[in-house]
Tab-separated table of C-alpha atoms in Angstrom:
chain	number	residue	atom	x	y	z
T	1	UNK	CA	0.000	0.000	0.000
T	2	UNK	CA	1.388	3.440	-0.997
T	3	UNK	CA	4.188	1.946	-3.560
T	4	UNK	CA	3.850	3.682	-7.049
T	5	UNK	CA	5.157	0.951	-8.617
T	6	UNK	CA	3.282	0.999	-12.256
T	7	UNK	CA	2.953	-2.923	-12.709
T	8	UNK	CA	0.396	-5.639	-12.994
T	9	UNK	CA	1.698	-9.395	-11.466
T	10	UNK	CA	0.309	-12.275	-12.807
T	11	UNK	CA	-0.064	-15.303	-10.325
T	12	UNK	CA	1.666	-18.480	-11.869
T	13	UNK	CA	2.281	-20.675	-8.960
T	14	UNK	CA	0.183	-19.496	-5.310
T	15	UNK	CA	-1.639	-17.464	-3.307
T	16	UNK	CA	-1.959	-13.971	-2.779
T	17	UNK	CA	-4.819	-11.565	-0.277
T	18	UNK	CA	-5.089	-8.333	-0.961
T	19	UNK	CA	-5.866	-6.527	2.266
T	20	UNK	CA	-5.656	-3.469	4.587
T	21	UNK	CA	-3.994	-4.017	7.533
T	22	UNK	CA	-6.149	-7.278	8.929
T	23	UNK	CA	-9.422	-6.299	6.779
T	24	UNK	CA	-9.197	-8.833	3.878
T	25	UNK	CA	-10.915	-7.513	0.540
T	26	UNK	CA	-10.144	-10.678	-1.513
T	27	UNK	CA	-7.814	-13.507	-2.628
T	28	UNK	CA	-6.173	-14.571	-5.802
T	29	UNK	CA	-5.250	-18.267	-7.220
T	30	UNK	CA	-2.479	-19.959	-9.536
T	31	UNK	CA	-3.317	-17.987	-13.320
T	32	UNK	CA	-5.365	-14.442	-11.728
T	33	UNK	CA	-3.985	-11.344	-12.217
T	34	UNK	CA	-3.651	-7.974	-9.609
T	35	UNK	CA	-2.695	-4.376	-10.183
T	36	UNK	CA	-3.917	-4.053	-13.639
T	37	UNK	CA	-5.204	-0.601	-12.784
T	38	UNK	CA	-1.637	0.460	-12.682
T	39	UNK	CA	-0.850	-0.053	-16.332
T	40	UNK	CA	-3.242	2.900	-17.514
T	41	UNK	CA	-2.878	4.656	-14.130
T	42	UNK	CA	-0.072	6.001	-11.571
T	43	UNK	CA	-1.372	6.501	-8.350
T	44	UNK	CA	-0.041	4.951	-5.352
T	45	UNK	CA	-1.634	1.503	-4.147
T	46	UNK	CA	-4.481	1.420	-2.170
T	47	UNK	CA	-4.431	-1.794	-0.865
T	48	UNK	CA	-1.208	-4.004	0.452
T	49	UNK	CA	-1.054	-7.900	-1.708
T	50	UNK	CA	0.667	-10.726	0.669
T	51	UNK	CA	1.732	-14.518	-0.635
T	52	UNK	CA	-0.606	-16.762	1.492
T	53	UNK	CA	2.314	-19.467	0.829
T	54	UNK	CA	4.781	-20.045	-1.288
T	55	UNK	CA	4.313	-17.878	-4.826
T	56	UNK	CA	5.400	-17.301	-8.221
T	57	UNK	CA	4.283	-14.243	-10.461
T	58	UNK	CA	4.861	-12.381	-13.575
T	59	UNK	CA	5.452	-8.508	-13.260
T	60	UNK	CA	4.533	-6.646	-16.225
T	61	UNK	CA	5.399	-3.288	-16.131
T	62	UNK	CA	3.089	0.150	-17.407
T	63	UNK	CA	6.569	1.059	-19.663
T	64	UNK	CA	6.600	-2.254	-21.063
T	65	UNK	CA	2.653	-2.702	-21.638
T	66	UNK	CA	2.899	0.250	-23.720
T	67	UNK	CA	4.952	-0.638	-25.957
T	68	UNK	CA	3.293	-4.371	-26.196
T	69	UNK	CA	-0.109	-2.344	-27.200
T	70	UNK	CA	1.248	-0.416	-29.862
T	71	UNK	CA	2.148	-3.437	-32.353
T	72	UNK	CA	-0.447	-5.528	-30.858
T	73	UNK	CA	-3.985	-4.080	-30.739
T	74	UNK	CA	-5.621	-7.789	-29.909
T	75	UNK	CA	-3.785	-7.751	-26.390
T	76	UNK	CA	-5.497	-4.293	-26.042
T	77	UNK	CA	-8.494	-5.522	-26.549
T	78	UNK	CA	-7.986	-8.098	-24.367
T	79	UNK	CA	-6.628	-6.139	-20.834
T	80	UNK	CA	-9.549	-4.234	-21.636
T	81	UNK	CA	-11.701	-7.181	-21.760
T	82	UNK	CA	-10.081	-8.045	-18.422
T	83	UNK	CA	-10.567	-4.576	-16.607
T	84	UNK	CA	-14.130	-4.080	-18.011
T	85	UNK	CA	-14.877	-7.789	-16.305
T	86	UNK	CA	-12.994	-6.938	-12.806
T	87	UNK	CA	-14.882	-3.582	-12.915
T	88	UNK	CA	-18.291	-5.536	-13.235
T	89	UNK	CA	-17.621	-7.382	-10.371
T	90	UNK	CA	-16.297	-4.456	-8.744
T	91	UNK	CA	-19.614	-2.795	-9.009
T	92	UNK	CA	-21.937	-6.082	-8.253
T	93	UNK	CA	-19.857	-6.577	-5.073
T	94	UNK	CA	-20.035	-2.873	-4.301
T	95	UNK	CA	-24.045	-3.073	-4.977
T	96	UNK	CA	-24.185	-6.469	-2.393
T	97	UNK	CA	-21.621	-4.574	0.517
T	98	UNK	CA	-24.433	-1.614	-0.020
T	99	UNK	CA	-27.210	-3.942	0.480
T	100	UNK	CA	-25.410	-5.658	3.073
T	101	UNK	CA	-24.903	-2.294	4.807
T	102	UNK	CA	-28.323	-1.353	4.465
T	103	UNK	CA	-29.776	-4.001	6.087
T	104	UNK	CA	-26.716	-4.312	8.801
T	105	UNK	CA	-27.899	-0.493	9.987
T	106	UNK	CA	-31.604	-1.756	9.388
T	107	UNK	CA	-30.963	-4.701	12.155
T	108	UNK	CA	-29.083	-2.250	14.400
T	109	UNK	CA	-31.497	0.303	14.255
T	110	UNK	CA	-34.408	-2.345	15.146
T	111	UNK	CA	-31.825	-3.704	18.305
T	112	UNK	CA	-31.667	0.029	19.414
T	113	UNK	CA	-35.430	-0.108	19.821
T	114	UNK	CA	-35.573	-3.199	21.162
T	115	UNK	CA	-32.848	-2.121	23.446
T	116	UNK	CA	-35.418	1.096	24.147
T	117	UNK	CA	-38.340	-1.035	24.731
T	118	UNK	CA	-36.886	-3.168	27.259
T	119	UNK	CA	-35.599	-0.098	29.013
T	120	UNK	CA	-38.892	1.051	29.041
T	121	UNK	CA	-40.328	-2.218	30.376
T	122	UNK	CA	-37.377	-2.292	33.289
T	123	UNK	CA	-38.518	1.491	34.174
T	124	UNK	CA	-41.830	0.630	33.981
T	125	UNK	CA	-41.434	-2.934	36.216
T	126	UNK	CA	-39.259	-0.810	38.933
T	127	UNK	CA	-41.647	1.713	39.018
T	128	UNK	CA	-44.139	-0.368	39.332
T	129	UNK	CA	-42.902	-2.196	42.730
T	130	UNK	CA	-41.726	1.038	43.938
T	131	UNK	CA	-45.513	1.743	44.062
T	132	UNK	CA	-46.493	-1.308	45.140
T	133	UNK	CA	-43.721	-1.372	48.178
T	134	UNK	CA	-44.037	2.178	49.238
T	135	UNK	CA	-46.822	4.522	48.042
T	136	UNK	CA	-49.832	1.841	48.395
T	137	UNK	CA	-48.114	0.174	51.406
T	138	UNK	CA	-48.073	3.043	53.412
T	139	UNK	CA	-51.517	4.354	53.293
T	140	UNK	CA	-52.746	1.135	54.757
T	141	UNK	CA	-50.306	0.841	57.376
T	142	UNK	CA	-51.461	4.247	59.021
T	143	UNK	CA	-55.058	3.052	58.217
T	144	UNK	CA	-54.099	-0.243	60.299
T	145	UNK	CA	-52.202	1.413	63.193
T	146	UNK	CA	-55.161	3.805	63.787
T	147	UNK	CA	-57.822	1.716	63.749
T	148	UNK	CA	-55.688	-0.507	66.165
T	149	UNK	CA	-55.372	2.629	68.274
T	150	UNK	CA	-59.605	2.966	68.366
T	151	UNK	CA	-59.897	-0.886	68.951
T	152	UNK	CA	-57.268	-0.519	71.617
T	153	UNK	CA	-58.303	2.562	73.466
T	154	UNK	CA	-61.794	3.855	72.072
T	155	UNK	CA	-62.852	4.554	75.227
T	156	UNK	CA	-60.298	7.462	76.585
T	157	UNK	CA	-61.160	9.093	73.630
T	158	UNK	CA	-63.558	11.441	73.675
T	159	UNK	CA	-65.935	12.091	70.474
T	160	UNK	CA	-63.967	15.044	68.644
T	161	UNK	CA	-60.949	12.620	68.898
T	162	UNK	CA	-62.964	9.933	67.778
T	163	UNK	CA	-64.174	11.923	65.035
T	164	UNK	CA	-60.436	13.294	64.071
T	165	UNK	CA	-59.880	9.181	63.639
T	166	UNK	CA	-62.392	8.794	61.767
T	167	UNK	CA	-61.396	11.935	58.903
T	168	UNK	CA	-57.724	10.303	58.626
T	169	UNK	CA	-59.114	7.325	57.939
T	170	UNK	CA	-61.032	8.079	55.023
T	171	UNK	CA	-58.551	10.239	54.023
T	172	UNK	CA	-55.884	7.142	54.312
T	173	UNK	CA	-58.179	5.293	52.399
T	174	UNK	CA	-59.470	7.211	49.459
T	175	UNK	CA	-55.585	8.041	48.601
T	176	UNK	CA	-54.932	4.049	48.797
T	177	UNK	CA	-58.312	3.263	46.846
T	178	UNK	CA	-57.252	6.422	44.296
T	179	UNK	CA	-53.918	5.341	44.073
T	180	UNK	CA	-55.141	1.548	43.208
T	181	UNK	CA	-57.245	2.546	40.744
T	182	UNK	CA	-54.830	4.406	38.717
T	183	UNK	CA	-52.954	1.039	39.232
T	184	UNK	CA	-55.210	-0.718	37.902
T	185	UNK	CA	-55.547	1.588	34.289
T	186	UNK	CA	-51.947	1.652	34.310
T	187	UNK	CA	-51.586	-2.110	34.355
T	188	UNK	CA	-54.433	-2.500	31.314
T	189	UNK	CA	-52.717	0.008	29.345
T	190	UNK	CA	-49.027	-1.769	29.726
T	191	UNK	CA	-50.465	-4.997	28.881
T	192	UNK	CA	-52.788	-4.063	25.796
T	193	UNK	CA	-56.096	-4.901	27.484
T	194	UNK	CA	-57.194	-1.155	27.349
T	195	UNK	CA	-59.089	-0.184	24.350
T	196	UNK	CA	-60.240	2.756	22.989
T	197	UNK	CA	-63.397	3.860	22.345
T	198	UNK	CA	-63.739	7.189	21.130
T	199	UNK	CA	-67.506	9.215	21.191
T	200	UNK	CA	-68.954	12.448	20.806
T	201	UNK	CA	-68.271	14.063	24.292
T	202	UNK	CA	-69.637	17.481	25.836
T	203	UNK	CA	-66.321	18.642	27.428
T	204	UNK	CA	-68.378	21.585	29.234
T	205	UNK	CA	-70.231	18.591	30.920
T	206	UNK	CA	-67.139	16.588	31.582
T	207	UNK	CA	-65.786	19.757	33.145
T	208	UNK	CA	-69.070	20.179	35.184
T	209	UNK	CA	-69.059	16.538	36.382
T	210	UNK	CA	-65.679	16.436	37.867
T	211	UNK	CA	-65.911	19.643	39.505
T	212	UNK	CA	-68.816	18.389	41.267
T	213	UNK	CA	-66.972	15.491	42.090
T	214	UNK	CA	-64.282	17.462	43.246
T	215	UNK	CA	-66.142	20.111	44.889
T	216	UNK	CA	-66.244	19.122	48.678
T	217	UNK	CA	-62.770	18.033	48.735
T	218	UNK	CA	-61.556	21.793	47.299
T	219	UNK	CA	-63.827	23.158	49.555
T	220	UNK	CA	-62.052	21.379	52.833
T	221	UNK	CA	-58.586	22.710	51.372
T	222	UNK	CA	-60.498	26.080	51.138
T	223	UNK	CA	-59.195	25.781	47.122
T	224	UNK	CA	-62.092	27.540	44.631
T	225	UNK	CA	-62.672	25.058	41.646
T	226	UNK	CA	-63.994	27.399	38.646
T	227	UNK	CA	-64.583	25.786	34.901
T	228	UNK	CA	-64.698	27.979	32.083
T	229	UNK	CA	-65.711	25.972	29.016
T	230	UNK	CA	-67.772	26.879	26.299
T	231	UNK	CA	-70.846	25.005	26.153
T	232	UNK	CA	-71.434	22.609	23.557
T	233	UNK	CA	-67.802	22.024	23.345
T	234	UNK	CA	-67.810	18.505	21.657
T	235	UNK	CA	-64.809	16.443	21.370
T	236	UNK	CA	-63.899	12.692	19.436
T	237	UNK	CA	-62.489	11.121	22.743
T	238	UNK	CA	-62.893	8.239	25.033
T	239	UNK	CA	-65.018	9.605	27.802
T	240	UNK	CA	-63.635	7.227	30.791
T	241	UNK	CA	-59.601	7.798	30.067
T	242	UNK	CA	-60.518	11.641	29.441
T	243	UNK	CA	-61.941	11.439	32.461
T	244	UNK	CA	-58.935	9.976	34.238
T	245	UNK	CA	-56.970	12.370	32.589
T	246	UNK	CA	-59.653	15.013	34.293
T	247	UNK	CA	-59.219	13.625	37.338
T	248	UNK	CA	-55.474	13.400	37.948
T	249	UNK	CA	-54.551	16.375	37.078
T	250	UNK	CA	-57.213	18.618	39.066
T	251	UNK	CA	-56.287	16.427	42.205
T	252	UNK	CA	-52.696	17.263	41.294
T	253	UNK	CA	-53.941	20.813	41.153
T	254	UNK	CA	-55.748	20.770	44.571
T	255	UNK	CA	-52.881	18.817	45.829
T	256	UNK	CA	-50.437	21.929	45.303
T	257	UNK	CA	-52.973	24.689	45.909
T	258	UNK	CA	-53.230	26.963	48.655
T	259	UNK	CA	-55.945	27.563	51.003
T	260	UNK	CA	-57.737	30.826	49.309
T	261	UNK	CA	-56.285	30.140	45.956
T	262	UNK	CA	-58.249	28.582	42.799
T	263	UNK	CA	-58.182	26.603	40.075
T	264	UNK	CA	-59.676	27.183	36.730
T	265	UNK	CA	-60.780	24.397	34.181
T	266	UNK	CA	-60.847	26.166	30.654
T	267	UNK	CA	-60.931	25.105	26.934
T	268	UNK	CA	-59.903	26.969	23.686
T	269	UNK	CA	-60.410	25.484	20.076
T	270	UNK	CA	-58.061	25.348	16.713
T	271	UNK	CA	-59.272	24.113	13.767
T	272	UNK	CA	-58.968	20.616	14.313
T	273	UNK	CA	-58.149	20.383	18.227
T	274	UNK	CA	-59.707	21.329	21.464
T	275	UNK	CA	-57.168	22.742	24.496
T	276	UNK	CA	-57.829	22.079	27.683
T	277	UNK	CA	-55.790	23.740	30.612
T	278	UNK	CA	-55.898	23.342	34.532
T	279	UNK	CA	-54.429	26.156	35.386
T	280	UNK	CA	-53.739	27.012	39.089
T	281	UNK	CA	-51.888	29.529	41.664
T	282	UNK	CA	-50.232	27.198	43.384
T	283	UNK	CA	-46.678	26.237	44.665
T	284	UNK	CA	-45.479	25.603	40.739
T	285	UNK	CA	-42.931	23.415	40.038
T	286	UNK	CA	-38.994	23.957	39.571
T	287	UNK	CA	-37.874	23.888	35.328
T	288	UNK	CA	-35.207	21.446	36.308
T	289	UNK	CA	-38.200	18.988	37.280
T	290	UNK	CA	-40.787	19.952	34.075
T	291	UNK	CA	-39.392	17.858	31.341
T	292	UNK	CA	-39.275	15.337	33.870
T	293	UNK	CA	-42.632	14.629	35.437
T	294	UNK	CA	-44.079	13.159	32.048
T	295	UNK	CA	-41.413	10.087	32.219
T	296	UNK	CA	-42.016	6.760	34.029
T	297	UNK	CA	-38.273	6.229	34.926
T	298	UNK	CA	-38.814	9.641	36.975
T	299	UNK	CA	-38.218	9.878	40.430
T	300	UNK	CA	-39.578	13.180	41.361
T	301	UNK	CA	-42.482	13.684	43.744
T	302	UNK	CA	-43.323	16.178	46.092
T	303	UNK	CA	-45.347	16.519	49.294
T	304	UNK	CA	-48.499	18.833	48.850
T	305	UNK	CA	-49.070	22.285	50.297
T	306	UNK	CA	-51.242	19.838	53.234
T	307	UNK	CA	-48.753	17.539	53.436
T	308	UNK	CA	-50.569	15.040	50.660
T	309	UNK	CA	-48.228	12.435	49.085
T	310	UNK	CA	-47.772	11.981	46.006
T	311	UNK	CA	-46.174	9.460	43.264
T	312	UNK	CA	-46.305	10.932	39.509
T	313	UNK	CA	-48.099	7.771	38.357
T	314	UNK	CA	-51.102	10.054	37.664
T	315	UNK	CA	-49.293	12.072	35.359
T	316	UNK	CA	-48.100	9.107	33.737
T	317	UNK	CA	-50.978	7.436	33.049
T	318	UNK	CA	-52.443	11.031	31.770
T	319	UNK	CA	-50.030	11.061	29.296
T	320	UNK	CA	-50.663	7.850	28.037
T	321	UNK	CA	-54.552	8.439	27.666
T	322	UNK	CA	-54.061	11.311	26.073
T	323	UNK	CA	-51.603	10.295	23.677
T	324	UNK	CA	-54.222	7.307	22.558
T	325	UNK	CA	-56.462	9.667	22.250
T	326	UNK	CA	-54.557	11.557	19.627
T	327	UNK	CA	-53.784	14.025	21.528
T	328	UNK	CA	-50.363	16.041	23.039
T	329	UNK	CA	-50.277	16.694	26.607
T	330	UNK	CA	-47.635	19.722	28.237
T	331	UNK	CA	-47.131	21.885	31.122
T	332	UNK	CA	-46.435	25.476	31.918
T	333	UNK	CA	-44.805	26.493	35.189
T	334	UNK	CA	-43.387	29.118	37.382
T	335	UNK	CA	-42.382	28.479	41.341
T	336	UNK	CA	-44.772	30.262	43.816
T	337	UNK	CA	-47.089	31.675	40.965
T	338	UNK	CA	-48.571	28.121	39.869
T	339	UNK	CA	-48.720	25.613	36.974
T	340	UNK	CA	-51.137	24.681	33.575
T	341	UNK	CA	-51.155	21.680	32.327
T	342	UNK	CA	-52.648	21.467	28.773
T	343	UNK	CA	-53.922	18.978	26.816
T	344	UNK	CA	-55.495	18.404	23.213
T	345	UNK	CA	-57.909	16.127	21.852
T	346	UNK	CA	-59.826	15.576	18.290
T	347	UNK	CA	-62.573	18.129	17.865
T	348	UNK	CA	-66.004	16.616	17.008
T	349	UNK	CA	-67.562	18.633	14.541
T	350	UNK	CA	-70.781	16.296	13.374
């Protein structure tokens, strides 16, 4: 490699490679030829040719062929013959290494997603557990311990106590029973057992309905639930996921509110979409933790302004509903002055 010596060898006895360094490109027997490109050309080799074992060859040099073609046009003819065959090849083993590389970066491409997918799955199983161990454990442990308390000593307590009891455990419970439920949707949708079934939904009714449902627990927290949606505002969506999707993220909303601050449900419309933002006054959240809170292998979670805990799986699943829906979900945020989380689904127009 690099010689400029302008000569083809012919191979009479042996065995030659032609190679770079350990690559191999290709090997030549007793009565093949190499080099030929150096009788019409002078560049330097590109390639380095070894004897395999023991060889013989014929060197014909450019100085030489030169004068052989001038009284002899038939051996013209015939190195062209030659070079015209080894370029063929040339270009049908080019055309298969193309091929080849095509589908070599087609098979690593599909192990890169496979690679993805089973990160995903990990994430997804450690999350899971996490869950499982902690954030559902818990609530039922302090459900346990005070209802052993009551069983224990029911009678030094007197009916305010009693009562106090009482409001933690429902409290304990209906974040376990919440908490389990999203569980349970988040399971279906990892194993492709949740389906879609998209209707013609009022989303000023949908709004209405969960801030009833909401109502009395915004009301304890002294948080004002207000919806501002059009009525008549009909969207292509499954109603149960859209209402999970409802659901999460104004108890997300409540969850970081202030007593004396609100929370506003609203909608806009583009030509093909419907926004719809919970938008609140409360705590916010840092920008190092928004592009964040949308991923499963995400740690973050923070208490609530009443101490509430929390474990991101709502937003999660949210995500996911939405996205099935054909929709985009995102979130605007500044600390201390509050957070809206939008989301888009298909407007309905029949």
């Amino acid at each position: 490699k690099g010689d400029k010596l302008n000569a083809m060898y012919i191979i009479v006895e042996g065995k030659v490679k032609v190679h770079d360094g350990d690559h191999i490109f290709t090997e030549f027997n007793n009565k093949e030829f190499f080099g030929e490109y150096s009788l019409i050309d002078s560049s330097v080799r590109s390639a380095t040719v070894t004897a395999m074992e023991d060889t013989k060859l014929l060197r014909l040099d450019q100085a030489d062929f030169h004068k052989i073609i001038e009284d002899h046009v038939d051996v013209s003819k015939a190195v062209l013959k030659a070079l015209i065959k080894r370029l063929r090849n040339n270009n049908i083993l080019e055309e298969r290494l193309t091929q080849n590389s095509i589908k070599i970066k087609r098979q690593r491409d599909e192990l890169d997603e496979q690679k993805k997918e089973l990160e995903e799955l990990n994430a997804t199983k450690d999350k899971f557990f996490t869950i499982i161990a902690h954030d559902l454990k818990n609530p039922f442990n302090t459900v346990i311990g005070l209802t052993e308390l009551l069983m224990d000593r029911y009678s030094s307590y007197d009916e305010e106590k009693i009562r106090e009891f009482i409001r933690q455990i429902h409290k304990f419970s209906n974040n376990a029973y919440n908490l389990l439920e999203n569980l349970l949707q988040w399971a279906k949708s990892q194993t492709g057992r949740l389906e879609v079934n998209p209707e013609k939904i009022d989303i000023f009714e949908l709004a209405i309905e969960n801030k009833s449902f909401f109502e009395e627990h915004a009301a304890k927290k002294g948080v004002t639930l207000n919806v501002d949606v059009p009525i008549r505002t009909y969207a292509l969506v499954d109603k149960n996921m859209i209402t999970t999707v409802l659901r999460n993220l104004i108890s997300n909303a409540i969850k970081y509110t202030k007593s004396g601050d609100q929370i506003i449900v609203e909608s806009s419309l583009t030509e093909k979409l419907i926004e719809i933002s919970i938008k609140d006054t409360g705590v916010g959240i840092p920008q190092k933790n928004l592009k964040e809170i949308f991923k499963i292998d995400s740690s973050i979670s923070t208490q609530g302004t009443a101490d509430e805990q929390g474990t991101g799986l709502g937003l999660i699943i949210s995500r996911e509903f939405v996205e099935k829906n054909g929709g985009t979900i995102y979130v605007e945020s500044e600390e201390e002055k509050g957070t809206k989380f939008t989301f888009t689904v298909p407007l309905c127009n029949d």
